[in-house]
Amino acid sequence: MLPELKAQFMLFLGDFIYVDVPERFGKSTEEYRMQYRQIYASPDWATVGQNLSWIHVLDDHEISNDWSSNTTGVYKAAVEPWHLYHAQVNPPAVKRDGSDATVQLKPTWFEFVQGPASFFMLDTRSYRSSNDQPFNDSAKTMLGKEQLDDFLAWLARPEPPGVKWKFVASSVPFTKNWPVNVKDTWGGFLVERKEILESMWAAGSQGTTVVILSGDRHEFAATKFPPPPDSKWPEASSAYEFSTSPLNQFASPYPTYKQQDDEDVMLRYIPAGTSKFGAFTIQNIAGKSTLDYRLFIDGQETWSTRIFEAPAPEKPTVGGSFWDRFKLSFSL
């Protein structure tokens, strides 16, 4: 299926290994390394791993379930193999805004531009506050100050002509429509989430639509984040999320996604399926950038939708887009 799509790369949104499922056999660095080697040694890996670049973010099962202890405990033993097998071949680390320097000795968040899209890959595990802190605590953070500063600067940064989309890779869902264990998602970090949403709407109002890619929940949901009515941001500046998982794991045993309010609007929800991934195609049609999303479940195309670029503020014409056709695939 993946070769047929002719994707340019795969974004894998965490939980590449399940070090603690069905049970943990150890907490040493060697145990974590073994988990990666088992997957890469699988005879099935060649069919999906050859001739396709895989780009990774970190999630809890690379460390321990629902990890919110930042860099303490088993983190060091867990993250060394992740750097060895995944981060070292990821895109470049994020550079400080207006500088060639980074704040990361061993990068865990990344950014790059490919074709008509700019990408920011979040680390939602290494710097987060405890999940048990109050959801509306203004000091509670999922990203930590340095990563948040870099992320907000990226959202605010104008993109070159032809780049109409900003993709955000988050290992956990941005929507709060998953009430089961919502504290492990962005729904448990509401103050920071609001600040990010406002920056996303600001980007959309300048003609760059933000699309969040997430996984973790072993279900599929597409969600729209419209700006508040009568706000300074137009409806066309809405952000979107496609949360798609798992690629090859058990499905959620029961439905857990439900729209909670008018802030996070459900577009589509499909819980079933042990193999899910999404494919994006960005095309220039009649001078407008369009994003087509296709959902594949257990080898079959199950749902699709199209999003049009956000209109840019009126200004003198400086030339059209030169981008032609661009594809990617992603999953947990």
PDB file of N, CA and C in Angstrom, residues 13-15 171-173 178 180 214-222 242-257 269-277 297-298 331-332:
ATOM      1  N   LEU A  13       4.521   9.135  14.492  1.00  0.00           N
ATOM      2  CA  LEU A  13       4.204  10.050  15.588  1.00  0.00           C
ATOM      3  C   LEU A  13       4.351   9.431  16.967  1.00  0.00           C
ATOM      4  N   GLY A  14       5.380   8.622  17.136  1.00  0.00           N
ATOM      5  CA  GLY A  14       5.692   8.091  18.447  1.00  0.00           C
ATOM      6  C   GLY A  14       5.149   6.703  18.700  1.00  0.00           C
ATOM      7  N   ASP A  15       5.600   6.102  19.826  1.00  0.00           N
ATOM      8  CA  ASP A  15       5.250   4.724  20.189  1.00  0.00           C
ATOM      9  C   ASP A  15       5.737   3.740  19.133  1.00  0.00           C
ATOM     10  N   SER A 171       2.866  14.051  19.263  1.00  0.00           N
ATOM     11  CA  SER A 171       2.634  12.632  19.550  1.00  0.00           C
ATOM     12  C   SER A 171       1.284  12.397  20.210  1.00  0.00           C
ATOM     13  N   VAL A 172       0.768  13.400  20.914  1.00  0.00           N
ATOM     14  CA  VAL A 172      -0.527  13.250  21.593  1.00  0.00           C
ATOM     15  C   VAL A 172      -1.541  14.202  20.970  1.00  0.00           C
ATOM     16  N   PRO A 173      -2.840  13.870  21.044  1.00  0.00           N
ATOM     17  CA  PRO A 173      -3.862  14.705  20.406  1.00  0.00           C
ATOM     18  C   PRO A 173      -3.905  16.120  20.965  1.00  0.00           C
ATOM     19  N   TRP A 178     -11.038  13.727  23.587  1.00  0.00           N
ATOM     20  CA  TRP A 178     -10.805  12.385  24.119  1.00  0.00           C
ATOM     21  C   TRP A 178     -10.829  12.477  25.640  1.00  0.00           C
ATOM     22  N   VAL A 180     -11.278  10.307  27.971  1.00  0.00           N
ATOM     23  CA  VAL A 180     -10.608   9.229  28.696  1.00  0.00           C
ATOM     24  C   VAL A 180      -9.111   9.540  28.758  1.00  0.00           C
ATOM     25  N   SER A 214      -1.370  13.978  14.725  1.00  0.00           N
ATOM     26  CA  SER A 214      -1.152  13.341  16.020  1.00  0.00           C
ATOM     27  C   SER A 214      -1.550  11.880  15.963  1.00  0.00           C
ATOM     28  N   GLY A 215      -1.260  11.171  17.048  1.00  0.00           N
ATOM     29  CA  GLY A 215      -1.604   9.757  17.139  1.00  0.00           C
ATOM     30  C   GLY A 215      -1.980   9.392  18.553  1.00  0.00           C
ATOM     31  N   ASP A 216      -1.439   8.291  19.043  1.00  0.00           N
ATOM     32  CA  ASP A 216      -1.502   7.863  20.440  1.00  0.00           C
ATOM     33  C   ASP A 216      -2.760   7.105  20.837  1.00  0.00           C
ATOM     34  N   ARG A 217      -3.948   7.453  20.340  1.00  0.00           N
ATOM     35  CA  ARG A 217      -5.181   6.945  20.922  1.00  0.00           C
ATOM     36  C   ARG A 217      -5.712   5.669  20.278  1.00  0.00           C
ATOM     37  N   HIS A 218      -5.046   5.162  19.275  1.00  0.00           N
ATOM     38  CA  HIS A 218      -5.460   3.924  18.590  1.00  0.00           C
ATOM     39  C   HIS A 218      -6.858   4.059  17.997  1.00  0.00           C
ATOM     40  N   GLU A 219      -7.188   5.264  17.570  1.00  0.00           N
ATOM     41  CA  GLU A 219      -8.438   5.577  16.898  1.00  0.00           C
ATOM     42  C   GLU A 219      -8.131   6.660  15.855  1.00  0.00           C
ATOM     43  N   PHE A 220      -9.121   6.980  15.029  1.00  0.00           N
ATOM     44  CA  PHE A 220      -8.965   8.096  14.096  1.00  0.00           C
ATOM     45  C   PHE A 220     -10.001   9.162  14.397  1.00  0.00           C
ATOM     46  N   ALA A 221      -9.576  10.414  14.354  1.00  0.00           N
ATOM     47  CA  ALA A 221     -10.509  11.540  14.450  1.00  0.00           C
ATOM     48  C   ALA A 221      -9.935  12.733  13.704  1.00  0.00           C
ATOM     49  N   ALA A 222     -10.805  13.414  12.983  1.00  0.00           N
ATOM     50  CA  ALA A 222     -10.469  14.690  12.350  1.00  0.00           C
ATOM     51  C   ALA A 222     -11.236  15.780  13.082  1.00  0.00           C
ATOM     52  N   PHE A 242      -5.623  15.951  12.336  1.00  0.00           N
ATOM     53  CA  PHE A 242      -5.884  14.586  11.902  1.00  0.00           C
ATOM     54  C   PHE A 242      -5.101  13.670  12.837  1.00  0.00           C
ATOM     55  N   SER A 243      -5.827  12.958  13.692  1.00  0.00           N
ATOM     56  CA  SER A 243      -5.204  12.062  14.659  1.00  0.00           C
ATOM     57  C   SER A 243      -5.425  10.632  14.189  1.00  0.00           C
ATOM     58  N   THR A 244      -4.347   9.952  13.845  1.00  0.00           N
ATOM     59  CA  THR A 244      -4.439   8.672  13.150  1.00  0.00           C
ATOM     60  C   THR A 244      -3.522   7.651  13.801  1.00  0.00           C
ATOM     61  N   SER A 245      -4.076   6.578  14.304  1.00  0.00           N
ATOM     62  CA  SER A 245      -3.286   5.511  14.899  1.00  0.00           C
ATOM     63  C   SER A 245      -4.200   4.309  15.187  1.00  0.00           C
ATOM     64  N   PRO A 246      -3.610   3.115  15.320  1.00  0.00           N
ATOM     65  CA  PRO A 246      -2.192   2.762  15.226  1.00  0.00           C
ATOM     66  C   PRO A 246      -1.826   2.331  13.815  1.00  0.00           C
ATOM     67  N   LEU A 247      -0.533   2.287  13.523  1.00  0.00           N
ATOM     68  CA  LEU A 247      -0.101   1.754  12.237  1.00  0.00           C
ATOM     69  C   LEU A 247      -0.148   0.233  12.245  1.00  0.00           C
ATOM     70  N   ASN A 248       0.251  -0.356  13.370  1.00  0.00           N
ATOM     71  CA  ASN A 248       0.232  -1.817  13.471  1.00  0.00           C
ATOM     72  C   ASN A 248       0.201  -2.201  14.946  1.00  0.00           C
ATOM     73  N   GLN A 249      -0.976  -2.082  15.551  1.00  0.00           N
ATOM     74  CA  GLN A 249      -1.145  -2.399  16.965  1.00  0.00           C
ATOM     75  C   GLN A 249      -2.620  -2.688  17.206  1.00  0.00           C
ATOM     76  N   PHE A 250      -2.951  -2.955  18.454  1.00  0.00           N
ATOM     77  CA  PHE A 250      -4.345  -3.210  18.812  1.00  0.00           C
ATOM     78  C   PHE A 250      -5.169  -1.936  18.679  1.00  0.00           C
ATOM     79  N   ALA A 251      -6.438  -2.102  18.332  1.00  0.00           N
ATOM     80  CA  ALA A 251      -7.364  -0.971  18.275  1.00  0.00           C
ATOM     81  C   ALA A 251      -7.920  -0.692  19.661  1.00  0.00           C
ATOM     82  N   SER A 252      -8.420   0.520  19.860  1.00  0.00           N
ATOM     83  CA  SER A 252      -9.078   0.838  21.127  1.00  0.00           C
ATOM     84  C   SER A 252     -10.262  -0.107  21.325  1.00  0.00           C
ATOM     85  N   PRO A 253     -10.403  -0.703  22.505  1.00  0.00           N
ATOM     86  CA  PRO A 253     -11.482  -1.681  22.709  1.00  0.00           C
ATOM     87  C   PRO A 253     -12.876  -1.070  22.729  1.00  0.00           C
ATOM     88  N   TYR A 254     -12.966   0.240  22.919  1.00  0.00           N
ATOM     89  CA  TYR A 254     -14.276   0.895  22.916  1.00  0.00           C
ATOM     90  C   TYR A 254     -14.104   2.348  22.478  1.00  0.00           C
ATOM     91  N   PRO A 255     -15.148   2.958  21.906  1.00  0.00           N
ATOM     92  CA  PRO A 255     -15.040   4.348  21.438  1.00  0.00           C
ATOM     93  C   PRO A 255     -14.790   5.307  22.598  1.00  0.00           C
ATOM     94  N   THR A 256     -13.885   6.258  22.389  1.00  0.00           N
ATOM     95  CA  THR A 256     -13.554   7.187  23.474  1.00  0.00           C
ATOM     96  C   THR A 256     -13.577   8.650  23.051  1.00  0.00           C
ATOM     97  N   TYR A 257     -13.817   8.946  21.789  1.00  0.00           N
ATOM     98  CA  TYR A 257     -13.797  10.332  21.307  1.00  0.00           C
ATOM     99  C   TYR A 257     -15.214  10.878  21.297  1.00  0.00           C
ATOM    100  N   TYR A 269     -15.006  10.677  12.901  1.00  0.00           N
ATOM    101  CA  TYR A 269     -14.440   9.815  13.940  1.00  0.00           C
ATOM    102  C   TYR A 269     -14.659   8.368  13.547  1.00  0.00           C
ATOM    103  N   ILE A 270     -13.579   7.579  13.531  1.00  0.00           N
ATOM    104  CA  ILE A 270     -13.644   6.152  13.212  1.00  0.00           C
ATOM    105  C   ILE A 270     -12.733   5.420  14.195  1.00  0.00           C
ATOM    106  N   PRO A 271     -13.284   4.693  15.155  1.00  0.00           N
ATOM    107  CA  PRO A 271     -12.439   4.042  16.153  1.00  0.00           C
ATOM    108  C   PRO A 271     -11.816   2.725  15.705  1.00  0.00           C
ATOM    109  N   ALA A 272     -12.484   1.969  14.842  1.00  0.00           N
ATOM    110  CA  ALA A 272     -12.069   0.600  14.537  1.00  0.00           C
ATOM    111  C   ALA A 272     -10.839   0.567  13.637  1.00  0.00           C
ATOM    112  N   GLY A 273     -10.139  -0.572  13.676  1.00  0.00           N
ATOM    113  CA  GLY A 273      -9.021  -0.804  12.777  1.00  0.00           C
ATOM    114  C   GLY A 273      -7.702  -0.953  13.496  1.00  0.00           C
ATOM    115  N   THR A 274      -6.959  -1.997  13.155  1.00  0.00           N
ATOM    116  CA  THR A 274      -5.657  -2.242  13.780  1.00  0.00           C
ATOM    117  C   THR A 274      -4.503  -1.666  12.962  1.00  0.00           C
ATOM    118  N   SER A 275      -4.792  -1.180  11.765  1.00  0.00           N
ATOM    119  CA  SER A 275      -3.763  -0.538  10.947  1.00  0.00           C
ATOM    120  C   SER A 275      -4.369   0.691  10.285  1.00  0.00           C
ATOM    121  N   LYS A 276      -3.909   1.864  10.712  1.00  0.00           N
ATOM    122  CA  LYS A 276      -4.427   3.121  10.171  1.00  0.00           C
ATOM    123  C   LYS A 276      -3.261   4.038   9.802  1.00  0.00           C
ATOM    124  N   PHE A 277      -3.400   4.710   8.703  1.00  0.00           N
ATOM    125  CA  PHE A 277      -2.479   5.798   8.392  1.00  0.00           C
ATOM    126  C   PHE A 277      -3.172   6.777   7.462  1.00  0.00           C
ATOM    127  N   ILE A 297      -7.579   2.351   6.408  1.00  0.00           N
ATOM    128  CA  ILE A 297      -7.772   1.477   7.565  1.00  0.00           C
ATOM    129  C   ILE A 297      -7.746   0.033   7.092  1.00  0.00           C
ATOM    130  N   ASP A 298      -6.849  -0.738   7.681  1.00  0.00           N
ATOM    131  CA  ASP A 298      -6.702  -2.161   7.349  1.00  0.00           C
ATOM    132  C   ASP A 298      -6.606  -2.382   5.841  1.00  0.00           C
ATOM    133  N   SER A 331       1.575   8.336  10.512  1.00  0.00           N
ATOM    134  CA  SER A 331       0.809   7.523  11.447  1.00  0.00           C
ATOM    135  C   SER A 331       1.563   7.486  12.744  1.00  0.00           C
ATOM    136  N   LEU A 332       0.918   6.867  13.741  1.00  0.00           N
ATOM    137  CA  LEU A 332       1.582   6.609  15.007  1.00  0.00           C
ATOM    138  C   LEU A 332       2.438   5.368  14.825  1.00  0.00           C
TER     139      LEU A 332
END
